[in-house]
PDB file of C-alpha atoms in Angstrom:
ATOM      1  CA  UNK A   1      -8.584  21.138 -93.786  1.00 65.00           C
ATOM      2  CA  UNK A   2     -11.046  22.757 -95.898  1.00 81.00           C
ATOM      3  CA  UNK A   3      -9.594  26.175 -95.638  1.00 94.00           C
ATOM      4  CA  UNK A   4     -11.545  29.538 -95.007  1.00 96.00           C
ATOM      5  CA  UNK A   5     -15.153  29.099 -95.828  1.00 97.00           C
ATOM      6  CA  UNK A   6     -17.365  32.091 -96.642  1.00 98.00           C
ATOM      7  CA  UNK A   7     -21.008  32.112 -97.480  1.00 97.00           C
ATOM      8  CA  UNK A   8     -22.840  32.858 -99.518  1.00 97.00           C
ATOM      9  CA  UNK A   9     -20.670  33.046-102.485  1.00 96.00           C
ATOM     10  CA  UNK A  10     -22.807  35.568-104.263  1.00 97.00           C
ATOM     11  CA  UNK A  11     -25.402  38.104-102.845  1.00 97.00           C
ATOM     12  CA  UNK A  12     -27.773  40.216-104.780  1.00 97.00           C
ATOM     13  CA  UNK A  13     -29.949  42.540-102.844  1.00 96.00           C
ATOM     14  CA  UNK A  14     -31.792  45.669-102.978  1.00 97.00           C
ATOM     15  CA  UNK A  15     -30.663  49.091-101.392  1.00 97.00           C
ATOM     16  CA  UNK A  16     -31.804  49.274 -97.760  1.00 96.00           C
ATOM     17  CA  UNK A  17     -31.814  45.677 -97.109  1.00 97.00           C
ATOM     18  CA  UNK A  18     -29.785  44.033 -94.549  1.00 97.00           C
ATOM     19  CA  UNK A  19     -26.906  41.918 -95.654  1.00 98.00           C
ATOM     20  CA  UNK A  20     -25.260  39.297 -93.616  1.00 98.00           C
ATOM     21  CA  UNK A  21     -21.832  37.599 -94.719  1.00 98.00           C
ATOM     22  CA  UNK A  22     -20.598  34.586 -92.957  1.00 98.00           C
ATOM     23  CA  UNK A  23     -17.209  33.212 -92.286  1.00 98.00           C
ATOM     24  CA  UNK A  24     -15.496  30.001 -90.928  1.00 98.00           C
ATOM     25  CA  UNK A  25     -11.801  30.248 -90.230  1.00 96.00           C
ATOM     26  CA  UNK A  26      -9.334  27.531 -90.257  1.00 94.00           C
ATOM     27  CA  UNK A  27      -9.733  25.568 -87.084  1.00 94.00           C
ATOM     28  CA  UNK A  28      -7.026  26.389 -84.554  1.00 90.00           C
ATOM     29  CA  UNK A  29      -6.280  29.993 -86.148  1.00 90.00           C
ATOM     30  CA  UNK A  30      -6.745  32.699 -83.597  1.00 88.00           C
ATOM     31  CA  UNK A  31      -6.825  35.867 -85.860  1.00 89.00           C
ATOM     32  CA  UNK A  32      -9.612  36.727 -88.110  1.00 92.00           C
ATOM     33  CA  UNK A  33      -9.765  39.375 -90.650  1.00 92.00           C
ATOM     34  CA  UNK A  34     -12.242  41.096 -92.956  1.00 95.00           C
ATOM     35  CA  UNK A  35     -11.186  42.752 -95.746  1.00 95.00           C
ATOM     36  CA  UNK A  36     -13.180  44.628 -98.925  1.00 96.00           C
ATOM     37  CA  UNK A  37     -11.896  44.827-102.571  1.00 95.00           C
ATOM     38  CA  UNK A  38     -13.162  47.197-105.062  1.00 94.00           C
ATOM     39  CA  UNK A  39     -11.727  48.452-108.354  1.00 90.00           C
ATOM     40  CA  UNK A  40     -11.141  51.704-107.193  1.00 89.00           C
ATOM     41  CA  UNK A  41      -9.654  51.071-103.760  1.00 88.00           C
ATOM     42  CA  UNK A  42      -8.395  47.771-103.901  1.00 89.00           C
ATOM     43  CA  UNK A  43      -7.885  45.412-100.922  1.00 91.00           C
ATOM     44  CA  UNK A  44      -8.951  47.206 -97.681  1.00 90.00           C
ATOM     45  CA  UNK A  45      -8.783  45.798 -94.213  1.00 90.00           C
ATOM     46  CA  UNK A  46     -12.107  46.395 -92.288  1.00 94.00           C
ATOM     47  CA  UNK A  47     -11.663  44.724 -88.896  1.00 93.00           C
ATOM     48  CA  UNK A  48      -9.685  42.074 -87.450  1.00 91.00           C
ATOM     49  CA  UNK A  49     -10.434  39.702 -84.388  1.00 92.00           C
ATOM     50  CA  UNK A  50      -7.856  37.907 -82.029  1.00 89.00           C
ATOM     51  CA  UNK A  51      -9.262  34.897 -79.725  1.00 91.00           C
ATOM     52  CA  UNK A  52     -12.734  36.272 -80.832  1.00 94.00           C
ATOM     53  CA  UNK A  53     -12.148  39.972 -79.618  1.00 94.00           C
ATOM     54  CA  UNK A  54     -12.157  42.843 -82.048  1.00 94.00           C
ATOM     55  CA  UNK A  55      -8.956  44.485 -82.085  1.00 89.00           C
ATOM     56  CA  UNK A  56      -8.864  47.129 -84.731  1.00 88.00           C
ATOM     57  CA  UNK A  57     -12.140  48.190 -86.484  1.00 92.00           C
ATOM     58  CA  UNK A  58     -10.938  51.764 -87.978  1.00 90.00           C
ATOM     59  CA  UNK A  59     -11.262  50.107 -91.485  1.00 90.00           C
ATOM     60  CA  UNK A  60     -14.922  49.775 -91.245  1.00 94.00           C
ATOM     61  CA  UNK A  61     -16.575  52.484 -93.223  1.00 88.00           C
ATOM     62  CA  UNK A  62     -19.369  53.582 -91.026  1.00 85.00           C
ATOM     63  CA  UNK A  63     -21.795  52.697 -88.587  1.00 91.00           C
ATOM     64  CA  UNK A  64     -23.881  50.617 -90.918  1.00 95.00           C
ATOM     65  CA  UNK A  65     -21.169  48.065 -90.912  1.00 97.00           C
ATOM     66  CA  UNK A  66     -20.831  45.780 -87.821  1.00 97.00           C
ATOM     67  CA  UNK A  67     -18.813  42.445 -87.468  1.00 97.00           C
ATOM     68  CA  UNK A  68     -19.065  39.747 -84.744  1.00 97.00           C
ATOM     69  CA  UNK A  69     -17.356  36.525 -83.783  1.00 97.00           C
ATOM     70  CA  UNK A  70     -19.644  34.811 -81.323  1.00 96.00           C
ATOM     71  CA  UNK A  71     -16.830  31.740 -81.026  1.00 95.00           C
ATOM     72  CA  UNK A  72     -13.847  30.484 -82.415  1.00 94.00           C
ATOM     73  CA  UNK A  73     -15.288  28.899 -85.653  1.00 95.00           C
ATOM     74  CA  UNK A  74     -17.690  31.651 -86.932  1.00 96.00           C
ATOM     75  CA  UNK A  75     -17.853  35.322 -87.749  1.00 98.00           C
ATOM     76  CA  UNK A  76     -20.405  37.700 -89.489  1.00 98.00           C
ATOM     77  CA  UNK A  77     -20.099  40.899 -91.308  1.00 98.00           C
ATOM     78  CA  UNK A  78     -23.448  42.868 -91.291  1.00 98.00           C
ATOM     79  CA  UNK A  79     -24.560  45.641 -93.601  1.00 97.00           C
ATOM     80  CA  UNK A  80     -27.752  47.568 -92.285  1.00 97.00           C
ATOM     81  CA  UNK A  81     -28.951  49.332 -94.373  1.00 96.00           C
ATOM     82  CA  UNK A  82     -26.982  48.412 -97.426  1.00 96.00           C
ATOM     83  CA  UNK A  83     -26.155  50.963-100.200  1.00 96.00           C
ATOM     84  CA  UNK A  84     -25.119  50.628-103.854  1.00 96.00           C
ATOM     85  CA  UNK A  85     -21.570  51.839-102.995  1.00 95.00           C
ATOM     86  CA  UNK A  86     -21.274  48.685-100.859  1.00 97.00           C
ATOM     87  CA  UNK A  87     -20.944  46.491-103.754  1.00 97.00           C
ATOM     88  CA  UNK A  88     -17.655  44.744-103.591  1.00 97.00           C
ATOM     89  CA  UNK A  89     -15.860  41.390-102.964  1.00 97.00           C
ATOM     90  CA  UNK A  90     -15.742  40.815 -99.164  1.00 98.00           C
ATOM     91  CA  UNK A  91     -12.878  38.471 -98.170  1.00 97.00           C
ATOM     92  CA  UNK A  92     -12.460  36.769 -94.739  1.00 96.00           C
ATOM     93  CA  UNK A  93      -8.924  35.499 -93.884  1.00 93.00           C
ATOM     94  CA  UNK A  94      -7.615  33.663 -90.722  1.00 91.00           C
ATOM     95  CA  UNK A  95      -4.001  33.093 -89.413  1.00 87.00           C
ATOM     96  CA  UNK A  96      -2.403  31.851 -86.415  1.00 82.00           C
ATOM     97  CA  UNK A  97      -0.260  33.731 -83.653  1.00 73.00           C
ATOM     98  CA  UNK A  98       3.194  34.154 -85.120  1.00 65.00           C
ATOM     99  CA  UNK A  99       5.803  31.962 -83.432  1.00 59.00           C
ATOM    100  CA  UNK A 100       9.433  32.839 -83.076  1.00 54.00           C
ATOM    101  CA  UNK A 101      11.512  35.822 -84.122  1.00 49.00           C
ATOM    102  CA  UNK A 102      11.140  34.989 -87.763  1.00 51.00           C
ATOM    103  CA  UNK A 103       7.562  34.301 -87.519  1.00 54.00           C
ATOM    104  CA  UNK A 104       7.874  31.377 -89.633  1.00 51.00           C
ATOM    105  CA  UNK A 105       4.081  30.767 -89.661  1.00 50.00           C
ATOM    106  CA  UNK A 106       3.039  34.241 -90.213  1.00 68.00           C
ATOM    107  CA  UNK A 107       0.923  33.998 -93.158  1.00 82.00           C
ATOM    108  CA  UNK A 108      -2.873  34.936 -94.128  1.00 87.00           C
ATOM    109  CA  UNK A 109      -5.168  32.489 -95.415  1.00 91.00           C
ATOM    110  CA  UNK A 110      -8.086  33.871 -97.441  1.00 94.00           C
ATOM    111  CA  UNK A 111     -11.360  32.584 -98.280  1.00 96.00           C
ATOM    112  CA  UNK A 112     -13.072  32.785-101.691  1.00 96.00           C
ATOM    113  CA  UNK A 113     -14.908  35.722-101.181  1.00 97.00           C
ATOM    114  CA  UNK A 114     -18.510  36.936-101.333  1.00 98.00           C
ATOM    115  CA  UNK A 115     -19.412  39.031-104.337  1.00 97.00           C
ATOM    116  CA  UNK A 116     -21.889  41.517-103.215  1.00 98.00           C
ATOM    117  CA  UNK A 117     -24.283  43.619-105.252  1.00 97.00           C
ATOM    118  CA  UNK A 118     -26.555  46.004-104.115  1.00 97.00           C
ATOM    119  CA  UNK A 119     -29.016  47.412-106.727  1.00 96.00           C
TER     120      UNK A 119
ATOM    121  CA  UNK B   1      -1.209  53.668 -98.097  1.00 63.00           C
ATOM    122  CA  UNK B   2       0.755  50.934 -99.470  1.00 66.00           C
ATOM    123  CA  UNK B   3       4.623  51.619 -98.501  1.00 84.00           C
ATOM    124  CA  UNK B   4       5.388  49.734-101.806  1.00 92.00           C
ATOM    125  CA  UNK B   5       5.923  50.482-105.419  1.00 94.00           C
ATOM    126  CA  UNK B   6       5.503  47.980-108.209  1.00 96.00           C
ATOM    127  CA  UNK B   7       5.210  47.959-111.924  1.00 97.00           C
ATOM    128  CA  UNK B   8       1.350  47.856-112.767  1.00 95.00           C
ATOM    129  CA  UNK B   9       2.003  44.897-115.368  1.00 97.00           C
ATOM    130  CA  UNK B  10       4.636  42.438-116.643  1.00 97.00           C
ATOM    131  CA  UNK B  11       4.499  39.833-119.291  1.00 97.00           C
ATOM    132  CA  UNK B  12       6.473  36.410-119.032  1.00 96.00           C
ATOM    133  CA  UNK B  13       7.044  33.858-121.422  1.00 97.00           C
ATOM    134  CA  UNK B  14       5.834  30.344-120.310  1.00 97.00           C
ATOM    135  CA  UNK B  15       8.771  28.283-118.910  1.00 96.00           C
ATOM    136  CA  UNK B  16      10.703  31.351-118.022  1.00 96.00           C
ATOM    137  CA  UNK B  17      11.668  32.936-115.049  1.00 97.00           C
ATOM    138  CA  UNK B  18       9.337  35.759-113.693  1.00 97.00           C
ATOM    139  CA  UNK B  19      11.074  38.394-111.769  1.00 98.00           C
ATOM    140  CA  UNK B  20       8.744  40.611-110.130  1.00 98.00           C
ATOM    141  CA  UNK B  21      10.509  43.913-108.529  1.00 97.00           C
ATOM    142  CA  UNK B  22       9.184  46.073-105.644  1.00 97.00           C
ATOM    143  CA  UNK B  23      10.610  49.365-104.050  1.00 96.00           C
ATOM    144  CA  UNK B  24      10.040  49.721-100.286  1.00 94.00           C
ATOM    145  CA  UNK B  25      12.574  52.275 -99.553  1.00 93.00           C
ATOM    146  CA  UNK B  26      10.910  53.468 -96.379  1.00 90.00           C
ATOM    147  CA  UNK B  27      10.658  49.967 -94.891  1.00 90.00           C
ATOM    148  CA  UNK B  28      11.533  49.926 -91.094  1.00 85.00           C
ATOM    149  CA  UNK B  29      14.479  47.947 -89.299  1.00 80.00           C
ATOM    150  CA  UNK B  30      12.053  45.055 -88.344  1.00 80.00           C
ATOM    151  CA  UNK B  31       9.235  44.861 -90.844  1.00 85.00           C
ATOM    152  CA  UNK B  32       8.897  42.177 -93.125  1.00 87.00           C
ATOM    153  CA  UNK B  33       8.374  41.688 -96.900  1.00 91.00           C
ATOM    154  CA  UNK B  34       5.539  39.771 -98.049  1.00 91.00           C
ATOM    155  CA  UNK B  35       4.380  38.423-101.160  1.00 94.00           C
ATOM    156  CA  UNK B  36       0.785  37.254-101.993  1.00 95.00           C
ATOM    157  CA  UNK B  37      -0.814  36.769-105.480  1.00 97.00           C
ATOM    158  CA  UNK B  38      -4.564  36.728-106.378  1.00 97.00           C
ATOM    159  CA  UNK B  39      -5.604  34.616-109.243  1.00 95.00           C
ATOM    160  CA  UNK B  40      -8.811  36.022-110.982  1.00 89.00           C
ATOM    161  CA  UNK B  41     -11.877  35.496-108.732  1.00 82.00           C
ATOM    162  CA  UNK B  42      -9.938  34.223-105.892  1.00 92.00           C
ATOM    163  CA  UNK B  43      -8.790  35.233-102.625  1.00 95.00           C
ATOM    164  CA  UNK B  44      -5.282  36.286-102.257  1.00 94.00           C
ATOM    165  CA  UNK B  45      -2.806  33.310-101.865  1.00 95.00           C
ATOM    166  CA  UNK B  46       0.468  33.780 -99.489  1.00 92.00           C
ATOM    167  CA  UNK B  47       3.659  32.999-101.495  1.00 94.00           C
ATOM    168  CA  UNK B  48       6.648  33.867 -99.362  1.00 92.00           C
ATOM    169  CA  UNK B  49       8.115  36.422 -96.833  1.00 90.00           C
ATOM    170  CA  UNK B  50      11.470  37.430 -95.450  1.00 90.00           C
ATOM    171  CA  UNK B  51      13.008  40.091 -93.246  1.00 88.00           C
ATOM    172  CA  UNK B  52      16.623  40.250 -94.275  1.00 89.00           C
ATOM    173  CA  UNK B  53      17.747  37.121 -95.930  1.00 87.00           C
ATOM    174  CA  UNK B  54      16.677  36.003 -99.144  1.00 92.00           C
ATOM    175  CA  UNK B  55      14.197  32.967 -98.938  1.00 93.00           C
ATOM    176  CA  UNK B  56      13.013  30.085-101.145  1.00 95.00           C
ATOM    177  CA  UNK B  57      10.019  27.618-100.716  1.00 93.00           C
ATOM    178  CA  UNK B  58       8.453  25.433-103.016  1.00 93.00           C
ATOM    179  CA  UNK B  59       6.546  28.221-104.960  1.00 93.00           C
ATOM    180  CA  UNK B  60       9.312  30.991-105.215  1.00 96.00           C
ATOM    181  CA  UNK B  61      12.380  32.851-104.086  1.00 97.00           C
ATOM    182  CA  UNK B  62      12.634  36.167-102.603  1.00 97.00           C
ATOM    183  CA  UNK B  63      15.893  38.252-103.120  1.00 97.00           C
ATOM    184  CA  UNK B  64      15.908  41.143-100.622  1.00 96.00           C
ATOM    185  CA  UNK B  65      18.704  44.095-101.290  1.00 95.00           C
ATOM    186  CA  UNK B  66      21.228  44.320 -98.695  1.00 94.00           C
ATOM    187  CA  UNK B  67      19.910  47.895 -97.644  1.00 94.00           C
ATOM    188  CA  UNK B  68      16.473  46.331 -97.641  1.00 94.00           C
ATOM    189  CA  UNK B  69      14.917  49.124 -99.859  1.00 94.00           C
ATOM    190  CA  UNK B  70      13.794  46.737-102.790  1.00 96.00           C
ATOM    191  CA  UNK B  71      13.268  42.985-103.274  1.00 97.00           C
ATOM    192  CA  UNK B  72      12.527  40.734-106.270  1.00 98.00           C
ATOM    193  CA  UNK B  73      10.115  37.864-106.317  1.00 98.00           C
ATOM    194  CA  UNK B  74      11.280  34.890-108.788  1.00 98.00           C
ATOM    195  CA  UNK B  75       8.861  32.253-110.062  1.00 97.00           C
ATOM    196  CA  UNK B  76      11.778  30.114-111.572  1.00 96.00           C
ATOM    197  CA  UNK B  77       9.631  28.398-114.382  1.00 95.00           C
ATOM    198  CA  UNK B  78       6.403  30.352-114.890  1.00 96.00           C
ATOM    199  CA  UNK B  79       3.419  28.629-115.866  1.00 97.00           C
ATOM    200  CA  UNK B  80      -0.064  29.732-117.511  1.00 97.00           C
ATOM    201  CA  UNK B  81      -1.308  29.132-114.024  1.00 95.00           C
ATOM    202  CA  UNK B  82       0.970  31.785-112.647  1.00 97.00           C
ATOM    203  CA  UNK B  83      -0.921  34.581-114.288  1.00 97.00           C
ATOM    204  CA  UNK B  84      -2.293  36.566-111.304  1.00 97.00           C
ATOM    205  CA  UNK B  85      -1.932  39.931-109.631  1.00 97.00           C
ATOM    206  CA  UNK B  86       1.274  39.899-107.341  1.00 98.00           C
ATOM    207  CA  UNK B  87       1.243  41.998-104.184  1.00 95.00           C
ATOM    208  CA  UNK B  88       4.395  43.235-102.541  1.00 95.00           C
ATOM    209  CA  UNK B  89       3.711  44.098 -99.026  1.00 90.00           C
ATOM    210  CA  UNK B  90       5.714  45.326 -95.989  1.00 87.00           C
ATOM    211  CA  UNK B  91       4.603  45.249 -92.311  1.00 81.00           C
ATOM    212  CA  UNK B  92       4.999  43.627 -89.070  1.00 73.00           C
ATOM    213  CA  UNK B  93       2.783  41.033 -89.821  1.00 61.00           C
ATOM    214  CA  UNK B  94      -0.737  39.915 -90.690  1.00 55.00           C
ATOM    215  CA  UNK B  95      -1.565  39.527 -86.931  1.00 59.00           C
ATOM    216  CA  UNK B  96      -0.799  43.152 -86.301  1.00 61.00           C
ATOM    217  CA  UNK B  97      -3.601  43.923 -89.091  1.00 62.00           C
ATOM    218  CA  UNK B  98      -1.312  46.102 -91.098  1.00 67.00           C
ATOM    219  CA  UNK B  99      -0.638  44.047 -94.147  1.00 77.00           C
ATOM    220  CA  UNK B 100      -1.860  46.886 -96.852  1.00 81.00           C
ATOM    221  CA  UNK B 101      -2.461  45.590 -99.921  1.00 85.00           C
ATOM    222  CA  UNK B 102      -1.472  48.040-102.885  1.00 86.00           C
ATOM    223  CA  UNK B 103      -2.333  47.864-106.486  1.00 88.00           C
ATOM    224  CA  UNK B 104       0.348  44.992-107.261  1.00 94.00           C
ATOM    225  CA  UNK B 105       1.482  43.745-110.463  1.00 97.00           C
ATOM    226  CA  UNK B 106      -0.311  42.010-113.038  1.00 97.00           C
ATOM    227  CA  UNK B 107       1.780  39.156-114.365  1.00 98.00           C
ATOM    228  CA  UNK B 108       0.514  37.732-117.626  1.00 98.00           C
ATOM    229  CA  UNK B 109       2.392  34.354-118.572  1.00 97.00           C
ATOM    230  CA  UNK B 110       2.042  34.000-122.181  1.00 96.00           C
ATOM    231  CA  UNK B 111       2.429  30.384-124.186  1.00 95.00           C
TER     232      UNK B 111
END
């Protein structure tokens, strides 16, 4: 499997523009997560989905951020309008539903991230 | 906020064992201890996790104290490629959306 695939790898845009980040999870994984990483705040969970349904979006910073998962193999994170403070690395991760009491397959697989710069 | 405390940085000589400590004194009875690492410019990578017993896999060993208030990740023979930020996390599992990454420990493996 190719792993979690994110695109684009780098995105440079101007303040006020719409930005769309894309993610393809590992085939068969039923959980998908969006994280944001900055020097100041570290790695933060923004939102996660189970079977394409958003479960918890409490980490989404404000209404300018939205995420969708139209099918099991694709998710988008959109920022509209973008601001310089949105500059960060955005990671997508996927996982399987844990099996068994010890959740032996409980692990997150991360993509390579999208480096977003808003000027 | 992260429920763990880790030293901000550590050094290790290449070929020697790297022992990374983590304190999690407020861990709940059925929360797991997870370790991930992040090599520069890459996404975090799962290493190992455990509940009560010590665990070992092809990457590392995890030693959890009997009272579960602390743990140690052991890389038995560190290489230069193990230079990374190592995150110790406690939680009910990634599927619960509560794996909170703290600042981690920056491990530098030196020749």
